[in-house]
């Protein structure tokens, strides 16, 4: 087992809930008889059929994904852009996020913010933009009858944001407000510092926004960041809803297809400079009277062939109330209300393996020992047949709800392509879960 790094944080957590059930003598006696519903006939449920996703690429580099859904007169457009906060420098951490916010909040030269807001309200439509750590995104939800009018406006927001100074200052103030509150939550402190410990505080994966990095950001930075990445060659566009595919293709070619190609962005994800070592790190927070603990080390990558096996292992260890950590540390030992853990596997850079607990100060050491014991038990002893079957049932029975709408199917397809995964990555995962054995779980642990 890799050595664990450990964070302890004095934290307070309280939660109470109660539920009462009452049953009359008559109801109790009825339990011994045949229930009426047992004699009822139910029709077979229809299987959810994944729709075909039609794709094409225009000469300027935009790749499109189309799914027709004629149930309601609605159309959703979603755009994924090859950019992200990973591209920010340490001195201007937060630039990508602010850029994504002000693209929408600031409007365009043609449609200033107030004009844009009123227009969308009157059409019962929405346009949203944002930039996360590994990608940018924009979306539009619109009635079918308004699609032709609003598509050019959506593209205007995407490609020609005005970036007015007052909206930039507002976004920066909101970021600073978030910074000022982030130490109120002990869990947030622990997670943030744990990431910095594993990845390194100067790594893009471990750094955080600060007042100084927000103050360093100028309007020119936003304009340059946007212009560098929001070009046709960096865009994926998905459309799902009530339309004719042939007609939609032509509309997209006449709009998105006319955008300048621009330079293709290369997302650079630095190697993680991680040296396994055993350390204990404390953060003192004097206004709380419990401990928040995180322990762990570097995790894995999503394209690992053992991905499905690791997910089964995760569920055995910490799959909600049925996971070993919850059953032992909370239910049997009564040491915590919340206990958790996961071996994380990311697409672009390694995830984190972590386990943690919130417990009384006086039981901190006992809770830590109990968690480590369960991790080692998973490595040294095979799980039971019942545990394996229960976890498989959890995953397989919930699979139908993962992509039970056309919009979710389209989003999955675009996400897989963006991350370099096969189109049927989810189906491969399900088959991998079915094939996982007791020996597989112990091996990956």
Tab-separated table of C-alpha atoms in Angstrom:
chain	number	residue	atom	x	y	z
A	1	UNK	CA	0.000	0.000	0.000
A	2	UNK	CA	1.242	3.457	-0.820
A	3	UNK	CA	2.057	5.543	2.209
A	4	UNK	CA	-0.716	7.774	3.393
A	5	UNK	CA	-0.544	11.512	3.892
A	6	UNK	CA	-2.818	12.619	6.682
A	7	UNK	CA	-4.640	15.874	7.371
A	8	UNK	CA	-6.373	16.616	10.650
A	9	UNK	CA	-8.661	19.581	11.003
A	10	UNK	CA	-10.642	20.523	14.065
A	11	UNK	CA	-14.201	20.781	12.798
A	12	UNK	CA	-17.744	20.794	14.006
A	13	UNK	CA	-20.576	18.978	12.373
A	14	UNK	CA	-24.074	18.441	13.617
A	15	UNK	CA	-27.036	16.827	12.044
A	16	UNK	CA	-30.267	15.475	13.425
A	17	UNK	CA	-33.160	13.771	11.838
A	18	UNK	CA	-36.046	11.754	13.099
A	19	UNK	CA	-38.661	9.625	11.555
A	20	UNK	CA	-41.572	7.910	13.232
A	21	UNK	CA	-43.777	5.248	11.870
A	22	UNK	CA	-47.069	4.149	13.340
A	23	UNK	CA	-48.992	1.033	12.565
A	24	UNK	CA	-52.436	0.104	13.814
A	25	UNK	CA	-53.341	-3.339	15.086
A	26	UNK	CA	-55.430	-3.824	11.969
A	27	UNK	CA	-52.492	-2.972	9.708
A	28	UNK	CA	-50.246	-5.339	11.637
A	29	UNK	CA	-52.662	-8.197	11.260
A	30	UNK	CA	-53.024	-7.478	7.544
A	31	UNK	CA	-49.285	-8.074	7.083
A	32	UNK	CA	-49.863	-11.791	7.547
A	33	UNK	CA	-52.358	-11.937	4.684
A	34	UNK	CA	-51.769	-11.737	0.968
A	35	UNK	CA	-51.116	-8.183	-0.174
A	36	UNK	CA	-53.513	-7.028	-2.921
A	37	UNK	CA	-50.701	-5.750	-5.109
A	38	UNK	CA	-49.303	-9.262	-5.380
A	39	UNK	CA	-52.267	-10.180	-7.594
A	40	UNK	CA	-51.872	-7.206	-9.913
A	41	UNK	CA	-50.425	-7.481	-13.409
A	42	UNK	CA	-47.895	-4.898	-14.542
A	43	UNK	CA	-46.876	-4.348	-18.169
A	44	UNK	CA	-43.277	-4.825	-19.217
A	45	UNK	CA	-41.214	-1.664	-18.947
A	46	UNK	CA	-39.893	-0.320	-22.209
A	47	UNK	CA	-36.130	-0.474	-22.623
A	48	UNK	CA	-34.470	2.890	-23.105
A	49	UNK	CA	-33.026	2.913	-26.589
A	50	UNK	CA	-30.009	5.152	-26.963
A	51	UNK	CA	-30.544	7.419	-29.963
A	52	UNK	CA	-27.980	7.580	-32.712
A	53	UNK	CA	-25.780	10.660	-32.519
A	54	UNK	CA	-25.141	12.105	-35.967
A	55	UNK	CA	-21.809	13.892	-36.378
A	56	UNK	CA	-20.165	16.060	-39.016
A	57	UNK	CA	-17.326	18.580	-39.188
A	58	UNK	CA	-17.190	21.827	-41.134
A	59	UNK	CA	-14.118	23.027	-42.997
A	60	UNK	CA	-13.238	25.544	-40.288
A	61	UNK	CA	-12.880	22.758	-37.708
A	62	UNK	CA	-16.154	22.799	-35.748
A	63	UNK	CA	-17.420	19.290	-34.942
A	64	UNK	CA	-21.191	18.920	-34.563
A	65	UNK	CA	-23.297	16.308	-32.765
A	66	UNK	CA	-27.031	16.070	-33.509
A	67	UNK	CA	-29.857	14.151	-31.832
A	68	UNK	CA	-33.484	14.641	-32.885
A	69	UNK	CA	-36.068	14.595	-30.097
A	70	UNK	CA	-39.519	15.664	-31.293
A	71	UNK	CA	-41.383	15.097	-28.043
A	72	UNK	CA	-41.456	18.809	-27.104
A	73	UNK	CA	-40.929	21.973	-29.215
A	74	UNK	CA	-37.610	22.741	-27.532
A	75	UNK	CA	-34.011	22.900	-28.727
A	76	UNK	CA	-30.849	22.809	-26.632
A	77	UNK	CA	-27.458	23.854	-27.995
A	78	UNK	CA	-24.334	23.020	-26.002
A	79	UNK	CA	-20.809	24.033	-26.896
A	80	UNK	CA	-17.599	22.661	-25.460
A	81	UNK	CA	-14.415	24.655	-26.016
A	82	UNK	CA	-10.845	23.437	-25.693
A	83	UNK	CA	-9.613	25.730	-22.928
A	84	UNK	CA	-9.622	25.806	-19.143
A	85	UNK	CA	-8.198	27.112	-15.916
A	86	UNK	CA	-5.245	24.758	-16.264
A	87	UNK	CA	-3.881	27.280	-18.786
A	88	UNK	CA	-3.790	30.132	-16.250
A	89	UNK	CA	-0.490	31.245	-14.780
A	90	UNK	CA	0.027	31.049	-11.018
A	91	UNK	CA	-0.003	34.846	-10.848
A	92	UNK	CA	-3.417	35.067	-12.529
A	93	UNK	CA	-5.260	32.068	-11.142
A	94	UNK	CA	-8.968	32.719	-11.654
A	95	UNK	CA	-8.624	34.321	-15.100
A	96	UNK	CA	-10.433	31.535	-16.956
A	97	UNK	CA	-13.325	31.477	-14.510
A	98	UNK	CA	-13.822	35.246	-14.648
A	99	UNK	CA	-13.616	35.189	-18.450
A	100	UNK	CA	-16.360	32.570	-18.621
A	101	UNK	CA	-18.562	34.554	-16.241
A	102	UNK	CA	-18.241	37.938	-17.955
A	103	UNK	CA	-18.764	36.496	-21.435
A	104	UNK	CA	-22.417	36.157	-20.460
A	105	UNK	CA	-22.878	38.776	-17.741
A	106	UNK	CA	-21.274	41.503	-19.859
A	107	UNK	CA	-23.194	40.872	-23.067
A	108	UNK	CA	-21.819	41.862	-26.474
A	109	UNK	CA	-21.360	45.129	-28.365
A	110	UNK	CA	-24.567	44.414	-30.287
A	111	UNK	CA	-26.491	43.095	-27.289
A	112	UNK	CA	-25.367	44.770	-24.024
A	113	UNK	CA	-26.126	42.880	-20.833
A	114	UNK	CA	-29.484	44.504	-20.024
A	115	UNK	CA	-30.695	44.231	-23.603
A	116	UNK	CA	-29.646	40.590	-23.777
A	117	UNK	CA	-31.315	39.740	-20.468
A	118	UNK	CA	-34.601	41.344	-21.503
A	119	UNK	CA	-34.554	39.674	-24.901
A	120	UNK	CA	-34.027	36.226	-23.409
A	121	UNK	CA	-36.678	36.765	-20.730
A	122	UNK	CA	-39.233	37.750	-23.344
A	123	UNK	CA	-38.497	34.575	-25.316
A	124	UNK	CA	-38.394	32.271	-22.255
A	125	UNK	CA	-34.880	31.351	-23.369
A	126	UNK	CA	-31.529	31.100	-21.616
A	127	UNK	CA	-27.895	31.481	-22.613
A	128	UNK	CA	-25.147	30.512	-20.178
A	129	UNK	CA	-21.352	30.446	-20.386
A	130	UNK	CA	-18.561	29.229	-18.130
A	131	UNK	CA	-14.990	27.996	-18.068
A	132	UNK	CA	-13.932	25.194	-15.763
A	133	UNK	CA	-10.532	23.700	-15.066
A	134	UNK	CA	-10.341	21.486	-18.178
A	135	UNK	CA	-12.890	22.953	-20.614
A	136	UNK	CA	-15.069	25.900	-21.520
A	137	UNK	CA	-18.770	25.662	-22.205
A	138	UNK	CA	-21.768	27.601	-23.424
A	139	UNK	CA	-25.384	26.547	-23.754
A	140	UNK	CA	-28.696	27.815	-25.075
A	141	UNK	CA	-32.190	26.557	-24.279
A	142	UNK	CA	-34.846	27.921	-26.598
A	143	UNK	CA	-38.294	27.272	-28.010
A	144	UNK	CA	-38.226	25.781	-31.489
A	145	UNK	CA	-40.022	28.816	-32.937
A	146	UNK	CA	-37.302	31.165	-31.635
A	147	UNK	CA	-34.271	29.108	-32.626
A	148	UNK	CA	-33.512	30.894	-35.912
A	149	UNK	CA	-33.661	34.310	-34.230
A	150	UNK	CA	-31.565	33.422	-31.186
A	151	UNK	CA	-28.849	31.210	-32.717
A	152	UNK	CA	-26.914	34.220	-34.136
A	153	UNK	CA	-27.168	35.935	-30.740
A	154	UNK	CA	-25.819	32.828	-29.006
A	155	UNK	CA	-22.862	32.778	-31.387
A	156	UNK	CA	-22.340	36.507	-30.788
A	157	UNK	CA	-22.089	35.874	-27.033
A	158	UNK	CA	-19.694	33.008	-27.682
A	159	UNK	CA	-17.371	34.844	-30.057
A	160	UNK	CA	-17.776	38.609	-29.460
A	161	UNK	CA	-18.167	39.339	-25.738
A	162	UNK	CA	-17.884	43.010	-24.799
A	163	UNK	CA	-16.133	42.503	-21.448
A	164	UNK	CA	-17.281	45.829	-19.909
A	165	UNK	CA	-15.157	47.000	-16.994
A	166	UNK	CA	-18.059	47.200	-14.528
A	167	UNK	CA	-18.998	43.540	-15.085
A	168	UNK	CA	-15.349	42.501	-14.773
A	169	UNK	CA	-15.089	44.307	-11.430
A	170	UNK	CA	-18.315	42.674	-10.271
A	171	UNK	CA	-16.994	39.208	-11.154
A	172	UNK	CA	-13.711	39.945	-9.364
A	173	UNK	CA	-15.598	41.144	-6.289
A	174	UNK	CA	-17.629	37.933	-6.271
A	175	UNK	CA	-14.420	35.886	-6.446
A	176	UNK	CA	-12.933	37.843	-3.549
A	177	UNK	CA	-16.106	37.356	-1.542
A	178	UNK	CA	-15.787	33.613	-2.079
A	179	UNK	CA	-12.153	33.743	-0.915
A	180	UNK	CA	-13.161	35.612	2.251
A	181	UNK	CA	-15.646	32.854	3.178
A	182	UNK	CA	-13.692	29.759	2.232
A	183	UNK	CA	-12.178	29.214	5.678
A	184	UNK	CA	-15.604	29.136	7.322
A	185	UNK	CA	-16.090	25.514	6.292
A	186	UNK	CA	-13.646	23.026	7.869
A	187	UNK	CA	-14.235	20.465	5.127
A	188	UNK	CA	-13.412	23.003	2.443
A	189	UNK	CA	-10.176	23.880	4.230
A	190	UNK	CA	-9.203	20.232	4.537
A	191	UNK	CA	-9.920	19.328	0.920
A	192	UNK	CA	-8.116	22.408	-0.393
A	193	UNK	CA	-4.973	21.864	1.665
A	194	UNK	CA	-4.970	18.118	1.031
A	195	UNK	CA	-4.925	18.746	-2.727
A	196	UNK	CA	-2.074	21.222	-2.332
A	197	UNK	CA	-0.145	18.688	-0.250
A	198	UNK	CA	-0.452	15.904	-2.827
A	199	UNK	CA	-0.161	17.882	-6.070
A	200	UNK	CA	2.015	20.733	-4.794
A	201	UNK	CA	0.766	24.243	-4.045
A	202	UNK	CA	2.392	25.624	-7.221
A	203	UNK	CA	0.899	22.899	-9.418
A	204	UNK	CA	-2.191	23.926	-11.407
A	205	UNK	CA	-3.946	20.999	-9.701
A	206	UNK	CA	-3.178	22.248	-6.202
A	207	UNK	CA	-3.167	26.036	-6.462
A	208	UNK	CA	-6.032	28.276	-5.408
A	209	UNK	CA	-7.244	31.745	-6.247
A	210	UNK	CA	-6.029	34.482	-3.922
A	211	UNK	CA	-6.789	38.173	-3.555
A	212	UNK	CA	-3.495	38.949	-5.282
A	213	UNK	CA	-4.154	36.710	-8.298
A	214	UNK	CA	-7.605	38.270	-8.778
A	215	UNK	CA	-6.165	41.790	-8.480
A	216	UNK	CA	-3.607	40.938	-11.182
A	217	UNK	CA	-6.323	40.243	-13.777
A	218	UNK	CA	-7.143	43.015	-16.278
A	219	UNK	CA	-9.667	43.446	-19.071
A	220	UNK	CA	-6.860	42.932	-21.567
A	221	UNK	CA	-6.181	39.530	-19.989
A	222	UNK	CA	-9.814	38.497	-20.520
A	223	UNK	CA	-9.830	39.678	-24.128
A	224	UNK	CA	-6.576	37.882	-24.940
A	225	UNK	CA	-7.597	34.661	-23.186
A	226	UNK	CA	-10.934	34.583	-24.988
A	227	UNK	CA	-9.535	35.421	-28.420
A	228	UNK	CA	-6.839	32.771	-28.111
A	229	UNK	CA	-9.176	29.873	-27.392
A	230	UNK	CA	-12.728	30.646	-28.565
A	231	UNK	CA	-12.230	29.881	-32.243
A	232	UNK	CA	-13.857	27.334	-34.548
A	233	UNK	CA	-11.025	24.801	-34.431
A	234	UNK	CA	-11.470	24.495	-30.650
A	235	UNK	CA	-15.253	24.013	-30.649
A	236	UNK	CA	-17.590	21.053	-30.328
A	237	UNK	CA	-21.293	21.853	-30.769
A	238	UNK	CA	-24.164	19.595	-29.762
A	239	UNK	CA	-27.803	20.151	-30.706
A	240	UNK	CA	-30.689	18.121	-29.311
A	241	UNK	CA	-34.399	18.756	-29.705
A	242	UNK	CA	-37.252	19.257	-32.124
A	243	UNK	CA	-35.702	19.814	-35.548
A	244	UNK	CA	-35.113	18.258	-38.938
A	245	UNK	CA	-31.511	17.060	-39.127
A	246	UNK	CA	-30.999	18.024	-42.764
A	247	UNK	CA	-32.270	21.549	-42.179
A	248	UNK	CA	-30.313	21.900	-38.933
A	249	UNK	CA	-27.060	20.935	-40.621
A	250	UNK	CA	-27.487	23.732	-43.116
A	251	UNK	CA	-28.283	26.278	-40.402
A	252	UNK	CA	-25.163	25.286	-38.483
A	253	UNK	CA	-22.982	25.447	-41.591
A	254	UNK	CA	-24.314	28.930	-42.334
A	255	UNK	CA	-23.516	30.180	-38.820
A	256	UNK	CA	-20.857	28.259	-36.897
A	257	UNK	CA	-19.369	27.094	-40.181
A	258	UNK	CA	-18.529	30.673	-41.153
A	259	UNK	CA	-16.432	31.411	-38.055
A	260	UNK	CA	-12.651	31.865	-38.434
A	261	UNK	CA	-10.742	28.641	-37.794
A	262	UNK	CA	-8.166	30.217	-35.493
A	263	UNK	CA	-5.295	28.350	-33.869
A	264	UNK	CA	-6.021	25.024	-32.245
A	265	UNK	CA	-5.392	25.066	-28.501
A	266	UNK	CA	-3.202	22.404	-26.957
A	267	UNK	CA	-4.196	21.748	-23.373
A	268	UNK	CA	-1.026	21.194	-21.371
A	269	UNK	CA	-1.402	19.091	-18.244
A	270	UNK	CA	1.915	19.049	-16.368
A	271	UNK	CA	3.237	15.829	-14.921
A	272	UNK	CA	2.516	15.439	-11.231
A	273	UNK	CA	5.758	15.572	-9.255
A	274	UNK	CA	4.670	13.280	-6.443
A	275	UNK	CA	7.013	11.463	-4.094
A	276	UNK	CA	5.259	8.961	-1.789
A	277	UNK	CA	5.971	9.837	1.812
A	278	UNK	CA	4.296	9.488	5.170
A	279	UNK	CA	3.486	12.835	6.764
A	280	UNK	CA	1.060	14.162	9.359
A	281	UNK	CA	-0.155	17.717	8.841
A	282	UNK	CA	-2.269	19.803	11.200
A	283	UNK	CA	-4.454	22.846	10.661
A	284	UNK	CA	-5.691	24.485	13.840
A	285	UNK	CA	-9.148	26.015	13.860
A	286	UNK	CA	-9.928	27.246	17.350
A	287	UNK	CA	-13.650	27.905	16.939
A	288	UNK	CA	-14.647	24.260	16.432
A	289	UNK	CA	-14.584	21.195	18.662
A	290	UNK	CA	-14.414	18.201	16.328
A	291	UNK	CA	-11.882	16.820	13.853
A	292	UNK	CA	-12.051	16.626	10.087
A	293	UNK	CA	-9.491	14.134	8.780
A	294	UNK	CA	-8.301	13.329	5.256
A	295	UNK	CA	-5.684	10.748	4.353
A	296	UNK	CA	-4.479	9.376	1.050
A	297	UNK	CA	-2.089	9.693	-1.876
A	298	UNK	CA	-2.043	10.149	-5.651
A	299	UNK	CA	-4.729	8.325	-7.644
A	300	UNK	CA	-5.025	7.103	-11.223
A	301	UNK	CA	-6.143	7.886	-14.770
A	302	UNK	CA	-9.526	7.264	-16.383
A	303	UNK	CA	-8.078	5.303	-19.313
A	304	UNK	CA	-6.637	2.655	-16.976
A	305	UNK	CA	-7.901	-0.767	-18.164
A	306	UNK	CA	-8.740	-1.587	-14.530
A	307	UNK	CA	-11.141	1.359	-14.248
A	308	UNK	CA	-14.267	-0.782	-13.773
A	309	UNK	CA	-12.572	-2.989	-11.186
A	310	UNK	CA	-11.463	0.063	-9.218
A	311	UNK	CA	-15.022	1.412	-9.192
A	312	UNK	CA	-16.252	-1.883	-7.743
A	313	UNK	CA	-13.523	-1.648	-5.092
A	314	UNK	CA	-14.566	1.946	-4.325
A	315	UNK	CA	-18.139	0.829	-3.693
A	316	UNK	CA	-17.085	-1.988	-1.383
A	317	UNK	CA	-14.931	0.379	0.650
A	318	UNK	CA	-17.146	3.442	0.739
A	319	UNK	CA	-20.288	2.996	-1.331
A	320	UNK	CA	-22.681	4.962	0.829
A	321	UNK	CA	-24.383	3.285	3.779
A	322	UNK	CA	-23.522	-0.208	2.529
A	323	UNK	CA	-19.777	0.489	2.238
A	324	UNK	CA	-17.383	-0.933	4.801
A	325	UNK	CA	-16.276	2.455	6.090
A	326	UNK	CA	-19.828	3.492	6.881
A	327	UNK	CA	-20.800	0.106	8.277
A	328	UNK	CA	-17.779	-0.213	10.560
A	329	UNK	CA	-16.697	3.318	11.506
A	330	UNK	CA	-20.171	4.804	11.825
A	331	UNK	CA	-22.670	2.009	12.444
A	332	UNK	CA	-20.645	-0.505	14.473
A	333	UNK	CA	-18.143	1.744	16.246
A	334	UNK	CA	-20.220	4.917	16.444
A	335	UNK	CA	-17.194	7.114	15.774
A	336	UNK	CA	-18.588	9.414	13.116
A	337	UNK	CA	-21.628	10.679	11.328
A	338	UNK	CA	-19.737	11.142	8.062
A	339	UNK	CA	-16.994	8.845	6.762
A	340	UNK	CA	-15.966	8.638	3.120
A	341	UNK	CA	-13.326	7.550	0.622
A	342	UNK	CA	-12.560	7.037	-3.052
A	343	UNK	CA	-9.788	6.135	-5.470
A	344	UNK	CA	-10.144	8.955	-8.002
A	345	UNK	CA	-9.302	8.532	-11.695
A	346	UNK	CA	-9.245	11.653	-13.894
A	347	UNK	CA	-9.078	11.979	-17.668
A	348	UNK	CA	-6.295	14.548	-18.040
A	349	UNK	CA	-4.203	14.217	-14.878
A	350	UNK	CA	-4.078	11.745	-11.973
A	351	UNK	CA	-6.902	11.799	-9.470
A	352	UNK	CA	-6.568	11.366	-5.723
A	353	UNK	CA	-7.034	8.427	-3.430
A	354	UNK	CA	-8.503	9.698	-0.197
A	355	UNK	CA	-10.416	8.566	2.843
A	356	UNK	CA	-11.739	10.806	5.561
A	357	UNK	CA	-13.944	11.248	8.574
A	358	UNK	CA	-15.563	13.838	10.812
A	359	UNK	CA	-15.389	12.767	14.436
A	360	UNK	CA	-15.063	14.001	18.022
A	361	UNK	CA	-11.653	15.337	19.006
A	362	UNK	CA	-11.342	12.602	21.618
A	363	UNK	CA	-11.921	9.795	19.063
A	364	UNK	CA	-9.746	11.150	16.245
A	365	UNK	CA	-6.949	8.587	16.605
A	366	UNK	CA	-9.401	5.706	16.974
A	367	UNK	CA	-11.286	6.756	13.829
A	368	UNK	CA	-8.060	7.056	11.828
A	369	UNK	CA	-6.960	3.579	12.919
A	370	UNK	CA	-10.363	2.160	11.986
A	371	UNK	CA	-10.195	3.602	8.458
A	372	UNK	CA	-6.660	2.348	7.860
A	373	UNK	CA	-7.691	-1.080	9.140
A	374	UNK	CA	-10.492	-1.259	6.558
A	375	UNK	CA	-8.162	-0.210	3.746
A	376	UNK	CA	-5.627	-2.875	4.722
A	377	UNK	CA	-8.377	-5.451	5.132
A	378	UNK	CA	-9.435	-4.805	1.537
A	379	UNK	CA	-5.871	-5.491	0.412
A	380	UNK	CA	-5.235	-8.553	2.564
A	381	UNK	CA	-8.580	-10.360	2.592
A	382	UNK	CA	-10.894	-11.228	-0.305
A	383	UNK	CA	-14.299	-9.596	-0.227
A	384	UNK	CA	-17.361	-11.836	0.085
A	385	UNK	CA	-19.532	-13.076	-2.771
A	386	UNK	CA	-22.436	-11.138	-1.270
A	387	UNK	CA	-20.474	-7.881	-1.214
A	388	UNK	CA	-19.455	-8.333	-4.834
A	389	UNK	CA	-23.003	-9.094	-5.950
A	390	UNK	CA	-24.481	-6.215	-3.961
A	391	UNK	CA	-22.061	-3.726	-5.494
A	392	UNK	CA	-22.659	-5.036	-9.002
A	393	UNK	CA	-26.407	-4.747	-8.466
A	394	UNK	CA	-26.003	-1.155	-7.256
A	395	UNK	CA	-24.023	-0.146	-10.324
A	396	UNK	CA	-26.010	-2.089	-12.913
A	397	UNK	CA	-29.442	-1.182	-11.539
A	398	UNK	CA	-28.591	2.512	-11.461
A	399	UNK	CA	-26.985	2.495	-14.918
A	400	UNK	CA	-30.287	3.112	-16.690
A	401	UNK	CA	-30.619	6.460	-14.907
A	402	UNK	CA	-27.192	7.703	-15.993
A	403	UNK	CA	-28.268	8.532	-19.543
A	404	UNK	CA	-32.052	8.346	-19.577
A	405	UNK	CA	-32.619	11.432	-21.737
A	406	UNK	CA	-31.466	12.376	-25.216
A	407	UNK	CA	-29.694	15.426	-23.813
A	408	UNK	CA	-27.654	13.278	-21.416
A	409	UNK	CA	-26.765	10.859	-24.221
A	410	UNK	CA	-25.505	13.738	-26.356
A	411	UNK	CA	-23.530	15.205	-23.454
A	412	UNK	CA	-21.915	11.828	-22.766
A	413	UNK	CA	-20.851	11.438	-26.390
A	414	UNK	CA	-19.302	14.903	-26.510
A	415	UNK	CA	-17.586	14.397	-23.163
A	416	UNK	CA	-16.091	11.084	-24.267
A	417	UNK	CA	-14.724	12.588	-27.477
A	418	UNK	CA	-13.321	15.598	-25.641
A	419	UNK	CA	-11.536	13.368	-23.122
A	420	UNK	CA	-10.238	10.968	-25.759
A	421	UNK	CA	-12.450	8.072	-24.666
A	422	UNK	CA	-14.299	5.737	-27.045
A	423	UNK	CA	-17.914	6.567	-27.858
A	424	UNK	CA	-19.057	3.445	-26.003
A	425	UNK	CA	-16.948	4.085	-22.883
A	426	UNK	CA	-19.959	3.732	-20.588
A	427	UNK	CA	-21.007	0.427	-22.145
A	428	UNK	CA	-17.439	-0.845	-21.770
A	429	UNK	CA	-17.515	0.203	-18.116
A	430	UNK	CA	-20.746	-1.723	-17.496
A	431	UNK	CA	-19.333	-4.843	-19.138
A	432	UNK	CA	-16.193	-4.433	-17.033
A	433	UNK	CA	-18.262	-4.298	-13.863
A	434	UNK	CA	-20.111	-7.474	-14.847
A	435	UNK	CA	-16.806	-9.271	-15.428
A	436	UNK	CA	-15.127	-8.155	-12.173
A	437	UNK	CA	-14.237	-10.963	-9.763
A	438	UNK	CA	-13.356	-11.158	-6.087
A	439	UNK	CA	-9.723	-11.644	-7.061
A	440	UNK	CA	-9.837	-8.527	-9.266
A	441	UNK	CA	-10.992	-6.360	-6.366
A	442	UNK	CA	-8.225	-7.555	-4.063
A	443	UNK	CA	-5.637	-7.114	-6.821
A	444	UNK	CA	-6.506	-3.484	-7.612
A	445	UNK	CA	-6.731	-2.678	-3.889
